[in-house]
mmCIF file of N, CA and C in Angstrom:
data_model
loop_
_atom_site.group_PDB
_atom_site.id
_atom_site.type_symbol
_atom_site.label_atom_id
_atom_site.label_comp_id
_atom_site.label_asym_id
_atom_site.label_seq_id
_atom_site.Cartn_x
_atom_site.Cartn_y
_atom_site.Cartn_z
ATOM 1 N N SER A 1 -9.833 17.556 -1.074
ATOM 2 C CA SER A 1 -9.753 16.227 -0.335
ATOM 3 C C SER A 1 -10.123 15.229 -1.455
ATOM 4 N N PHE A 2 -9.714 14.343 -1.763
ATOM 5 C CA PHE A 2 -10.096 13.428 -2.996
ATOM 6 C C PHE A 2 -10.566 12.008 -2.306
ATOM 7 N N ILE A 3 -11.852 11.331 -3.189
ATOM 8 C CA ILE A 3 -12.197 9.979 -2.467
ATOM 9 C C ILE A 3 -11.198 9.335 -3.350
ATOM 10 N N ALA A 4 -10.773 8.198 -2.811
ATOM 11 C CA ALA A 4 -9.631 7.174 -3.277
ATOM 12 C C ALA A 4 -10.193 6.473 -4.927
ATOM 13 N N PRO A 5 -9.799 6.263 -5.875
ATOM 14 C CA PRO A 5 -10.402 6.051 -7.155
ATOM 15 C C PRO A 5 -10.583 4.253 -6.715
ATOM 16 N N GLY A 6 -11.767 3.624 -6.805
ATOM 17 C CA GLY A 6 -11.965 2.068 -6.704
ATOM 18 C C GLY A 6 -11.192 1.540 -7.811
ATOM 19 N N PHE A 7 -11.069 0.364 -7.313
ATOM 20 C CA PHE A 7 -10.002 -0.723 -8.257
ATOM 21 C C PHE A 7 -10.663 -2.210 -7.697
ATOM 22 N N ASP A 8 -10.723 -3.090 -8.791
ATOM 23 C CA ASP A 8 -10.818 -4.548 -8.418
ATOM 24 C C ASP A 8 -10.001 -5.174 -9.245
ATOM 25 N N ILE A 9 -8.673 -5.590 -8.538
ATOM 26 C CA ILE A 9 -7.543 -6.057 -9.131
ATOM 27 C C ILE A 9 -6.928 -7.679 -8.510
ATOM 28 N N SER A 10 -6.434 -8.527 -9.321
ATOM 29 C CA SER A 10 -6.288 -9.777 -8.957
ATOM 30 C C SER A 10 -5.033 -9.713 -7.790
ATOM 31 N N SER A 11 -5.034 -10.526 -7.091
ATOM 32 C CA SER A 11 -4.165 -10.523 -5.752
ATOM 33 C C SER A 11 -3.245 -11.652 -5.997
ATOM 34 N N LEU A 12 -1.713 -11.427 -5.477
ATOM 35 C CA LEU A 12 -0.692 -12.587 -6.083
ATOM 36 C C LEU A 12 -1.415 -13.807 -5.403
ATOM 37 N N SER A 13 -1.956 -13.895 -4.185
ATOM 38 C CA SER A 13 -2.350 -15.099 -3.214
ATOM 39 C C SER A 13 -3.599 -15.560 -3.949
ATOM 40 N N GLY A 14 -4.153 -15.044 -5.150
ATOM 41 C CA GLY A 14 -5.064 -15.669 -5.682
ATOM 42 C C GLY A 14 -6.744 -15.041 -5.515
ATOM 43 N N GLY A 15 -7.546 -14.815 -6.363
ATOM 44 C CA GLY A 15 -8.816 -14.037 -6.283
ATOM 45 C C GLY A 15 -8.608 -12.409 -6.416
ATOM 46 N N ASN A 16 -9.442 -11.712 -6.308
ATOM 47 C CA ASN A 16 -9.377 -10.105 -6.538
ATOM 48 C C ASN A 16 -9.585 -9.552 -5.499
ATOM 49 N N VAL A 17 -9.076 -8.282 -5.286
ATOM 50 C CA VAL A 17 -9.311 -7.174 -4.142
ATOM 51 C C VAL A 17 -9.979 -6.205 -4.589
ATOM 52 N N LYS A 18 -11.052 -5.785 -3.924
ATOM 53 C CA LYS A 18 -11.942 -4.542 -4.274
ATOM 54 C C LYS A 18 -11.599 -3.727 -3.356
ATOM 55 N N LEU A 19 -11.168 -2.386 -3.835
ATOM 56 C CA LEU A 19 -11.018 -1.401 -2.683
ATOM 57 C C LEU A 19 -12.206 -0.878 -1.611
ATOM 58 N N SER A 20 -13.399 -0.692 -2.333
ATOM 59 C CA SER A 20 -14.400 -0.594 -1.667
ATOM 60 C C SER A 20 -15.149 -1.900 -0.568
ATOM 61 N N ASP A 21 -14.381 -2.752 -0.408
ATOM 62 C CA ASP A 21 -14.433 -4.034 0.741
ATOM 63 C C ASP A 21 -13.922 -3.098 1.899
ATOM 64 N N TYR A 22 -13.041 -2.451 1.456
ATOM 65 C CA TYR A 22 -12.461 -1.608 2.859
ATOM 66 C C TYR A 22 -12.719 -0.390 3.182
ATOM 67 N N ARG A 23 -14.022 -0.379 2.839
ATOM 68 C CA ARG A 23 -14.465 0.879 3.622
ATOM 69 C C ARG A 23 -14.571 0.869 5.092
ATOM 70 N N GLY A 24 -14.278 1.966 5.831
ATOM 71 C CA GLY A 24 -14.335 1.774 7.085
ATOM 72 C C GLY A 24 -12.955 1.284 7.774
ATOM 73 N N LYS A 25 -12.210 1.119 6.986
ATOM 74 C CA LYS A 25 -10.681 0.829 7.110
ATOM 75 C C LYS A 25 -9.826 1.721 7.105
ATOM 76 N N VAL A 26 -8.825 1.828 7.637
ATOM 77 C CA VAL A 26 -7.574 3.018 7.254
ATOM 78 C C VAL A 26 -6.790 2.086 6.116
ATOM 79 N N VAL A 27 -6.566 2.058 5.135
ATOM 80 C CA VAL A 27 -5.871 1.549 4.165
ATOM 81 C C VAL A 27 -4.556 2.493 3.378
ATOM 82 N N PHE A 28 -3.471 1.347 3.392
ATOM 83 C CA PHE A 28 -2.691 2.135 2.992
ATOM 84 C C PHE A 28 -2.274 1.483 1.516
ATOM 85 N N ILE A 29 -2.074 2.325 0.671
ATOM 86 C CA ILE A 29 -2.258 1.834 -0.764
ATOM 87 C C ILE A 29 -0.744 2.331 -1.538
ATOM 88 N N ASN A 30 -0.035 1.289 -1.695
ATOM 89 C CA ASN A 30 1.684 1.722 -2.120
ATOM 90 C C ASN A 30 1.770 0.820 -3.208
ATOM 91 N N PHE A 31 2.221 1.854 -4.498
ATOM 92 C CA PHE A 31 2.499 1.461 -5.961
ATOM 93 C C PHE A 31 4.021 1.300 -5.401
ATOM 94 N N TRP A 32 4.538 -0.190 -5.996
ATOM 95 C CA TRP A 32 6.003 -0.443 -6.111
ATOM 96 C C TRP A 32 6.202 -1.343 -7.428
ATOM 97 N N ALA A 33 7.499 -1.989 -7.307
ATOM 98 C CA ALA A 33 7.975 -2.711 -8.339
ATOM 99 C C ALA A 33 9.042 -3.176 -7.776
ATOM 100 N N THR A 34 9.622 -4.642 -8.206
ATOM 101 C CA THR A 34 10.857 -5.314 -7.668
ATOM 102 C C THR A 34 12.124 -4.584 -8.275
ATOM 103 N N TRP A 35 12.154 -4.288 -9.565
ATOM 104 C CA TRP A 35 13.094 -3.322 -9.886
ATOM 105 C C TRP A 35 13.413 -1.807 -9.231
ATOM 106 N N CYS A 36 12.657 -1.502 -8.500
ATOM 107 C CA CYS A 36 12.627 -0.244 -7.679
ATOM 108 C C CYS A 36 13.483 -0.212 -6.322
ATOM 109 N N ALA A 37 15.123 0.417 -6.738
ATOM 110 C CA ALA A 37 15.884 0.433 -5.331
ATOM 111 C C ALA A 37 15.100 0.902 -4.145
ATOM 112 N N THR A 38 14.358 2.257 -4.177
ATOM 113 C CA THR A 38 14.124 2.757 -3.201
ATOM 114 C C THR A 38 12.688 2.262 -2.538
ATOM 115 N N CYS A 39 12.025 1.342 -3.406
ATOM 116 C CA CYS A 39 10.915 0.454 -2.824
ATOM 117 C C CYS A 39 11.437 -0.604 -1.728
ATOM 118 N N LYS A 40 13.028 -1.287 -2.160
ATOM 119 C CA LYS A 40 13.295 -2.152 -1.009
ATOM 120 C C LYS A 40 13.627 -1.334 0.000
ATOM 121 N N VAL A 41 13.998 -0.082 -0.126
ATOM 122 C CA VAL A 41 14.383 0.362 1.566
ATOM 123 C C VAL A 41 13.173 0.780 2.132
ATOM 124 N N GLU A 42 12.191 0.970 1.538
ATOM 125 C CA GLU A 42 11.056 1.298 2.576
ATOM 126 C C GLU A 42 10.163 0.024 3.022
ATOM 127 N N MET A 43 10.316 -0.891 2.159
ATOM 128 C CA MET A 43 9.857 -2.102 2.880
ATOM 129 C C MET A 43 9.565 -2.551 4.401
ATOM 130 N N PRO A 44 10.916 -2.857 4.795
ATOM 131 C CA PRO A 44 11.038 -3.274 5.891
ATOM 132 C C PRO A 44 10.123 -2.415 6.855
ATOM 133 N N SER A 45 10.160 -1.110 6.566
ATOM 134 C CA SER A 45 9.419 -0.230 7.721
ATOM 135 C C SER A 45 7.731 -0.187 7.294
ATOM 136 N N MET A 46 7.431 -0.617 6.281
ATOM 137 C CA MET A 46 6.225 -0.821 6.023
ATOM 138 C C MET A 46 5.813 -1.937 6.567
ATOM 139 N N GLN A 47 6.482 -3.110 6.572
ATOM 140 C CA GLN A 47 5.963 -4.277 7.364
ATOM 141 C C GLN A 47 5.598 -4.353 8.769
ATOM 142 N N LYS A 48 6.808 -3.265 9.114
ATOM 143 C CA LYS A 48 6.224 -2.700 10.723
ATOM 144 C C LYS A 48 5.274 -2.320 11.191
ATOM 145 N N LEU A 49 4.969 -1.495 9.936
ATOM 146 C CA LEU A 49 3.669 -0.797 10.222
ATOM 147 C C LEU A 49 2.725 -1.621 10.240
ATOM 148 N N TYR A 50 2.386 -2.425 9.168
ATOM 149 C CA TYR A 50 1.589 -3.442 9.027
ATOM 150 C C TYR A 50 1.512 -4.412 10.481
ATOM 151 N N GLN A 51 2.531 -5.133 10.591
ATOM 152 C CA GLN A 51 2.409 -5.999 12.092
ATOM 153 C C GLN A 51 1.775 -4.946 13.114
ATOM 154 N N ARG A 52 1.847 -4.061 13.084
ATOM 155 C CA ARG A 52 1.707 -3.181 14.098
ATOM 156 C C ARG A 52 -0.059 -2.843 14.098
ATOM 157 N N PHE A 53 -0.529 -2.561 12.994
ATOM 158 C CA PHE A 53 -1.824 -2.318 13.128
ATOM 159 C C PHE A 53 -3.106 -2.972 12.190
ATOM 160 N N LYS A 54 -2.580 -4.242 11.639
ATOM 161 C CA LYS A 54 -3.083 -4.943 10.764
ATOM 162 C C LYS A 54 -4.573 -5.357 11.543
ATOM 163 N N SER A 55 -4.693 -5.511 12.947
ATOM 164 C CA SER A 55 -5.433 -6.306 13.615
ATOM 165 C C SER A 55 -6.603 -5.099 14.161
ATOM 166 N N ARG A 56 -6.332 -3.686 13.610
ATOM 167 C CA ARG A 56 -6.593 -2.592 14.228
ATOM 168 C C ARG A 56 -7.552 -1.718 13.510
ATOM 169 N N GLY A 57 -8.215 -2.091 12.216
ATOM 170 C CA GLY A 57 -9.056 -1.750 11.314
ATOM 171 C C GLY A 57 -8.259 -0.858 10.306
ATOM 172 N N PHE A 58 -7.051 -1.528 10.082
ATOM 173 C CA PHE A 58 -6.163 -1.235 9.257
ATOM 174 C C PHE A 58 -5.791 -1.929 8.079
ATOM 175 N N GLU A 59 -5.556 -1.903 6.712
ATOM 176 C CA GLU A 59 -5.240 -2.833 6.001
ATOM 177 C C GLU A 59 -4.241 -2.270 4.678
ATOM 178 N N MET A 60 -2.964 -2.737 4.411
ATOM 179 C CA MET A 60 -2.194 -2.262 3.726
ATOM 180 C C MET A 60 -2.152 -3.279 2.067
ATOM 181 N N LEU A 61 -2.361 -2.383 1.316
ATOM 182 C CA LEU A 61 -2.654 -2.734 -0.047
ATOM 183 C C LEU A 61 -1.349 -2.454 -0.829
ATOM 184 N N THR A 62 -0.726 -3.305 -1.176
ATOM 185 C CA THR A 62 0.432 -3.268 -2.046
ATOM 186 C C THR A 62 0.296 -3.404 -3.411
ATOM 187 N N ILE A 63 0.829 -2.654 -4.507
ATOM 188 C CA ILE A 63 0.220 -2.909 -6.035
ATOM 189 C C ILE A 63 1.594 -2.670 -6.678
ATOM 190 N N SER A 64 1.605 -4.241 -7.025
ATOM 191 C CA SER A 64 3.217 -4.180 -8.051
ATOM 192 C C SER A 64 2.604 -3.570 -9.428
ATOM 193 N N VAL A 65 3.598 -3.050 -9.785
ATOM 194 C CA VAL A 65 3.673 -2.657 -11.245
ATOM 195 C C VAL A 65 4.272 -3.366 -12.371
ATOM 196 N N ASP A 66 5.090 -4.342 -11.673
ATOM 197 C CA ASP A 66 5.945 -5.664 -12.359
ATOM 198 C C ASP A 66 5.268 -6.179 -13.653
ATOM 199 N N LYS A 67 5.876 -5.959 -14.599
ATOM 200 C CA LYS A 67 5.061 -7.039 -15.847
ATOM 201 C C LYS A 67 5.267 -8.459 -15.685
ATOM 202 N N ASP A 68 6.479 -8.731 -15.163
ATOM 203 C CA ASP A 68 7.061 -9.929 -14.783
ATOM 204 C C ASP A 68 6.460 -10.633 -13.821
ATOM 205 N N ARG A 69 5.214 -11.270 -13.381
ATOM 206 C CA ARG A 69 4.942 -11.930 -12.045
ATOM 207 C C ARG A 69 5.871 -12.666 -11.416
ATOM 208 N N SER A 70 6.435 -13.397 -11.939
ATOM 209 C CA SER A 70 7.421 -14.449 -11.893
ATOM 210 C C SER A 70 8.347 -13.749 -10.570
ATOM 211 N N LEU A 71 8.943 -12.412 -10.890
ATOM 212 C CA LEU A 71 9.562 -11.883 -9.874
ATOM 213 C C LEU A 71 9.291 -11.315 -8.729
ATOM 214 N N ILE A 72 7.849 -11.363 -8.321
ATOM 215 C CA ILE A 72 7.429 -10.642 -7.076
ATOM 216 C C ILE A 72 7.377 -11.844 -6.040
ATOM 217 N N GLU A 73 7.165 -12.928 -5.853
ATOM 218 C CA GLU A 73 7.107 -14.070 -5.312
ATOM 219 C C GLU A 73 8.599 -14.091 -4.687
ATOM 220 N N PRO A 74 9.679 -14.271 -5.287
ATOM 221 C CA PRO A 74 11.178 -14.318 -4.686
ATOM 222 C C PRO A 74 11.496 -12.961 -3.850
ATOM 223 N N PHE A 75 11.036 -11.842 -4.151
ATOM 224 C CA PHE A 75 11.291 -10.383 -3.488
ATOM 225 C C PHE A 75 10.578 -10.391 -2.016
ATOM 226 N N ILE A 76 9.241 -10.956 -2.303
ATOM 227 C CA ILE A 76 8.581 -11.073 -1.041
ATOM 228 C C ILE A 76 8.824 -11.734 -0.327
ATOM 229 N N LYS A 77 9.475 -13.064 -0.793
ATOM 230 C CA LYS A 77 10.204 -14.040 0.148
ATOM 231 C C LYS A 77 11.686 -13.516 1.008
ATOM 232 N N GLU A 78 12.084 -13.017 0.070
ATOM 233 C CA GLU A 78 13.627 -12.220 0.301
ATOM 234 C C GLU A 78 13.405 -11.361 1.417
ATOM 235 N N TYR A 79 12.310 -10.446 1.574
ATOM 236 C CA TYR A 79 12.106 -9.694 2.455
ATOM 237 C C TYR A 79 11.138 -9.672 3.543
ATOM 238 N N ALA A 80 10.721 -11.110 3.454
ATOM 239 C CA ALA A 80 9.952 -11.590 4.698
ATOM 240 C C ALA A 80 8.375 -10.814 4.627
ATOM 241 N N LEU A 81 8.121 -10.509 3.794
ATOM 242 C CA LEU A 81 6.616 -9.187 3.637
ATOM 243 C C LEU A 81 5.718 -10.085 3.791
ATOM 244 N N THR A 82 4.729 -9.839 4.330
ATOM 245 C CA THR A 82 3.456 -10.412 4.723
ATOM 246 C C THR A 82 1.755 -9.612 4.594
ATOM 247 N N PHE A 83 2.132 -8.265 3.974
ATOM 248 C CA PHE A 83 0.982 -7.636 3.782
ATOM 249 C C PHE A 83 0.586 -8.164 2.188
ATOM 250 N N PRO A 84 -0.749 -7.988 2.011
ATOM 251 C CA PRO A 84 -1.321 -8.198 0.418
ATOM 252 C C PRO A 84 -0.365 -7.679 -0.755
ATOM 253 N N VAL A 85 -0.193 -8.303 -1.723
ATOM 254 C CA VAL A 85 0.273 -7.857 -2.788
ATOM 255 C C VAL A 85 -0.515 -7.933 -4.144
ATOM 256 N N LEU A 86 -1.166 -6.703 -4.997
ATOM 257 C CA LEU A 86 -2.081 -6.927 -5.949
ATOM 258 C C LEU A 86 -1.099 -6.790 -7.423
ATOM 259 N N LEU A 87 -1.786 -7.279 -8.185
ATOM 260 C CA LEU A 87 -0.981 -6.923 -9.492
ATOM 261 C C LEU A 87 -1.884 -5.858 -10.224
ATOM 262 N N ASP A 88 -1.089 -5.021 -10.837
ATOM 263 C CA ASP A 88 -1.461 -4.099 -11.722
ATOM 264 C C ASP A 88 0.098 -4.244 -13.218
ATOM 265 N N PRO A 89 -0.090 -5.138 -13.828
ATOM 266 C CA PRO A 89 1.242 -5.303 -14.447
ATOM 267 C C PRO A 89 1.259 -4.213 -15.701
ATOM 268 N N ASP A 90 -0.164 -3.504 -16.178
ATOM 269 C CA ASP A 90 -0.097 -2.692 -17.174
ATOM 270 C C ASP A 90 -0.142 -1.073 -16.529
ATOM 271 N N SER A 91 0.012 -0.862 -15.176
ATOM 272 C CA SER A 91 -0.038 0.337 -14.662
ATOM 273 C C SER A 91 -1.260 0.852 -14.790
ATOM 274 N N GLN A 92 -2.502 -0.075 -15.095
ATOM 275 C CA GLN A 92 -3.909 0.758 -14.664
ATOM 276 C C GLN A 92 -4.194 1.623 -13.886
ATOM 277 N N VAL A 93 -4.451 0.878 -12.957
ATOM 278 C CA VAL A 93 -4.387 1.862 -11.585
ATOM 279 C C VAL A 93 -3.618 2.634 -11.265
ATOM 280 N N ALA A 94 -2.419 2.524 -11.212
ATOM 281 C CA ALA A 94 -1.338 3.616 -10.730
ATOM 282 C C ALA A 94 -1.566 4.510 -11.807
ATOM 283 N N LYS A 95 -1.342 4.375 -13.238
ATOM 284 C CA LYS A 95 -1.445 5.743 -13.967
ATOM 285 C C LYS A 95 -2.609 6.290 -14.394
ATOM 286 N N ARG A 96 -3.574 5.536 -14.697
ATOM 287 C CA ARG A 96 -4.755 6.120 -15.015
ATOM 288 C C ARG A 96 -5.818 6.588 -13.889
ATOM 289 N N LYS A 97 -5.586 5.675 -12.871
ATOM 290 C CA LYS A 97 -6.353 6.005 -11.773
ATOM 291 C C LYS A 97 -5.723 6.678 -10.391
ATOM 292 N N TYR A 98 -4.359 6.734 -10.321
ATOM 293 C CA TYR A 98 -3.839 7.203 -9.271
ATOM 294 C C TYR A 98 -3.035 8.273 -9.705
ATOM 295 N N LYS A 99 -2.738 8.321 -11.089
ATOM 296 C CA LYS A 99 -1.786 9.541 -11.830
ATOM 297 C C LYS A 99 -0.657 9.461 -11.241
ATOM 298 N N THR A 100 -0.021 8.011 -10.793
ATOM 299 C CA THR A 100 1.275 8.046 -10.145
ATOM 300 C C THR A 100 2.647 8.499 -11.310
ATOM 301 N N THR A 101 3.493 8.799 -10.844
ATOM 302 C CA THR A 101 4.550 9.508 -11.856
ATOM 303 C C THR A 101 5.581 8.297 -11.836
ATOM 304 N N GLY A 102 5.709 7.700 -10.565
ATOM 305 C CA GLY A 102 6.544 6.795 -10.386
ATOM 306 C C GLY A 102 6.592 5.689 -9.403
ATOM 307 N N VAL A 103 7.657 5.044 -8.903
ATOM 308 C CA VAL A 103 7.591 4.134 -8.075
ATOM 309 C C VAL A 103 8.691 4.520 -6.600
ATOM 310 N N PRO A 104 8.555 4.245 -5.446
ATOM 311 C CA PRO A 104 7.018 4.080 -4.861
ATOM 312 C C PRO A 104 6.377 5.305 -4.553
ATOM 313 N N GLU A 105 5.058 5.319 -4.428
ATOM 314 C CA GLU A 105 3.953 6.200 -4.230
ATOM 315 C C GLU A 105 3.372 5.576 -3.272
ATOM 316 N N THR A 106 3.173 6.307 -2.218
ATOM 317 C CA THR A 106 1.554 5.595 -1.424
ATOM 318 C C THR A 106 0.583 6.724 -0.964
ATOM 319 N N PHE A 107 -0.433 6.158 -0.874
ATOM 320 C CA PHE A 107 -1.765 6.767 -0.739
ATOM 321 C C PHE A 107 -2.441 6.187 0.910
ATOM 322 N N ILE A 108 -2.949 7.432 1.693
ATOM 323 C CA ILE A 108 -3.441 6.951 3.120
ATOM 324 C C ILE A 108 -4.779 7.185 2.784
ATOM 325 N N VAL A 109 -5.439 6.374 2.762
ATOM 326 C CA VAL A 109 -7.253 6.497 2.921
ATOM 327 C C VAL A 109 -7.486 6.376 3.763
ATOM 328 N N ASN A 110 -8.398 7.306 4.433
ATOM 329 C CA ASN A 110 -9.151 7.190 5.557
ATOM 330 C C ASN A 110 -10.542 6.351 5.454
ATOM 331 N N GLN A 111 -11.127 6.230 6.999
ATOM 332 C CA GLN A 111 -12.185 5.169 6.671
ATOM 333 C C GLN A 111 -13.310 5.541 5.813
ATOM 334 N N ASP A 112 -13.273 6.986 5.527
ATOM 335 C CA ASP A 112 -14.603 7.393 4.630
ATOM 336 C C ASP A 112 -13.965 7.055 3.256
ATOM 337 N N GLY A 113 -12.740 6.584 3.060
ATOM 338 C CA GLY A 113 -12.709 6.433 1.272
ATOM 339 C C GLY A 113 -11.780 7.600 0.826
ATOM 340 N N ILE A 114 -11.273 8.524 2.011
ATOM 341 C CA ILE A 114 -10.933 9.894 1.345
ATOM 342 C C ILE A 114 -9.131 9.501 1.610
ATOM 343 N N ILE A 115 -8.564 9.989 0.714
ATOM 344 C CA ILE A 115 -7.056 10.397 0.450
ATOM 345 C C ILE A 115 -6.896 11.331 1.377
ATOM 346 N N VAL A 116 -6.018 10.902 2.412
ATOM 347 C CA VAL A 116 -5.575 12.122 3.426
ATOM 348 C C VAL A 116 -4.220 12.249 3.109
ATOM 349 N N HIS A 117 -3.385 11.539 2.778
ATOM 350 C CA HIS A 117 -2.055 11.609 2.740
ATOM 351 C C HIS A 117 -1.221 11.053 1.549
ATOM 352 N N LYS A 118 -0.389 11.714 0.449
ATOM 353 C CA LYS A 118 0.178 11.127 -0.458
ATOM 354 C C LYS A 118 1.761 11.372 -0.316
ATOM 355 N N ALA A 119 2.204 10.187 -0.488
ATOM 356 C CA ALA A 119 3.911 10.457 -0.318
ATOM 357 C C ALA A 119 4.392 10.023 -1.720
ATOM 358 N N ILE A 120 5.233 10.828 -2.240
ATOM 359 C CA ILE A 120 6.218 10.346 -3.358
ATOM 360 C C ILE A 120 7.345 10.030 -2.969
ATOM 361 N N GLY A 121 7.819 9.250 -3.521
ATOM 362 C CA GLY A 121 9.320 8.615 -2.722
ATOM 363 C C GLY A 121 8.982 7.414 -1.623
ATOM 364 N N PRO A 122 10.213 7.000 -1.493
ATOM 365 C CA PRO A 122 10.350 6.527 -0.070
ATOM 366 C C PRO A 122 10.143 7.281 1.230
ATOM 367 N N ARG A 123 9.422 6.455 1.973
ATOM 368 C CA ARG A 123 9.430 6.835 3.572
ATOM 369 C C ARG A 123 9.905 5.736 4.333
ATOM 370 N N ASP A 124 10.560 6.207 5.974
ATOM 371 C CA ASP A 124 10.381 5.330 6.952
ATOM 372 C C ASP A 124 9.065 5.403 7.700
ATOM 373 N N TRP A 125 8.514 4.436 7.458
ATOM 374 C CA TRP A 125 6.794 4.397 7.741
ATOM 375 C C TRP A 125 6.902 4.031 9.609
ATOM 376 N N ALA A 126 8.040 3.717 10.150
ATOM 377 C CA ALA A 126 7.921 2.939 11.018
ATOM 378 C C ALA A 126 8.660 3.957 12.194
ATOM 379 N N THR A 127 8.707 5.119 12.229
ATOM 380 C CA THR A 127 9.234 6.344 12.880
ATOM 381 C C THR A 127 8.144 6.298 14.118
ATOM 382 N N GLU A 128 8.593 6.870 14.908
ATOM 383 C CA GLU A 128 7.539 7.169 16.159
ATOM 384 C C GLU A 128 6.260 8.090 15.771
ATOM 385 N N GLU A 129 6.986 9.267 15.073
ATOM 386 C CA GLU A 129 5.861 10.140 14.754
ATOM 387 C C GLU A 129 4.905 9.542 13.867
ATOM 388 N N THR A 130 5.501 8.943 12.543
ATOM 389 C CA THR A 130 4.538 8.129 11.909
ATOM 390 C C THR A 130 3.567 7.276 12.498
ATOM 391 N N LEU A 131 4.188 6.775 13.720
ATOM 392 C CA LEU A 131 3.390 5.467 14.247
ATOM 393 C C LEU A 131 2.216 6.230 15.147
ATOM 394 N N THR A 132 2.577 7.484 15.690
ATOM 395 C CA THR A 132 1.616 8.340 16.358
ATOM 396 C C THR A 132 0.706 8.874 15.388
ATOM 397 N N ALA A 133 0.724 9.032 14.224
ATOM 398 C CA ALA A 133 -0.045 9.664 13.075
ATOM 399 C C ALA A 133 -1.241 8.387 12.644
ATOM 400 N N PHE A 134 -0.890 7.419 12.726
ATOM 401 C CA PHE A 134 -1.406 6.187 12.405
ATOM 402 C C PHE A 134 -2.509 5.737 13.603
ATOM 403 N N GLU A 135 -1.932 5.944 14.905
ATOM 404 C CA GLU A 135 -2.745 5.610 16.245
ATOM 405 C C GLU A 135 -3.969 6.948 16.009
ATOM 406 N N GLU A 136 -3.665 8.244 15.583
ATOM 407 C CA GLU A 136 -4.663 9.007 15.434
ATOM 408 C C GLU A 136 -5.524 8.636 14.359
ATOM 409 N N LEU A 137 -5.294 8.298 13.444
ATOM 410 C CA LEU A 137 -5.963 8.289 12.169
ATOM 411 C C LEU A 137 -6.997 7.021 12.818
ATOM 412 N N LEU A 138 -6.322 5.998 13.345
ATOM 413 C CA LEU A 138 -6.983 4.923 13.702
ATOM 414 C C LEU A 138 -8.381 4.663 14.890
ATOM 415 N N ARG A 139 -8.069 5.851 15.298
ATOM 416 C CA ARG A 139 -8.887 6.276 16.667
ATOM 417 C C ARG A 139 -10.411 6.161 16.059
ATOM 418 N N GLY A 140 -10.514 6.697 14.875
ATOM 419 C CA GLY A 140 -11.832 7.181 14.389
ATOM 420 C C GLY A 140 -12.243 5.490 13.522
ATOM 421 N N ALA A 141 -11.456 4.384 13.486
ATOM 422 C CA ALA A 141 -11.374 3.257 12.789
ATOM 423 C C ALA A 141 -12.762 2.714 13.441
ATOM 424 N N ARG A 142 -13.804 2.234 12.771
ATOM 425 C CA ARG A 142 -15.068 1.286 13.047
ATOM 426 C C ARG A 142 -14.420 -0.064 13.223
#
């Protein structure tokens, strides 16, 4: 098991977000891009997961690797997404820190900052099985 690499990057909504600020929460880190067709497929289920757990010691940090920031806002509006979007236009965090090979890639980080699951490619994040797994993970949430 690995400690999730720290980052401090700007947020689409303004200001910066530091991963270390979320220690004690379960954090869902997802690397994506507006041009990625399979990212579009999984976003609605990510939104459901976020809605369900956001007030329960859970945070979703989605990291866009789009070079053109102007594409992000229309995408978020089109899919009615409300989770935080962070900006990694040079893929510094994606490639250097998380060694991603493409998008989407998702890392689930537990309360102690350890990566407990890595998903390469899209998933349905709102299946009963997945929601149950997150319930379990969040039981340890502070």
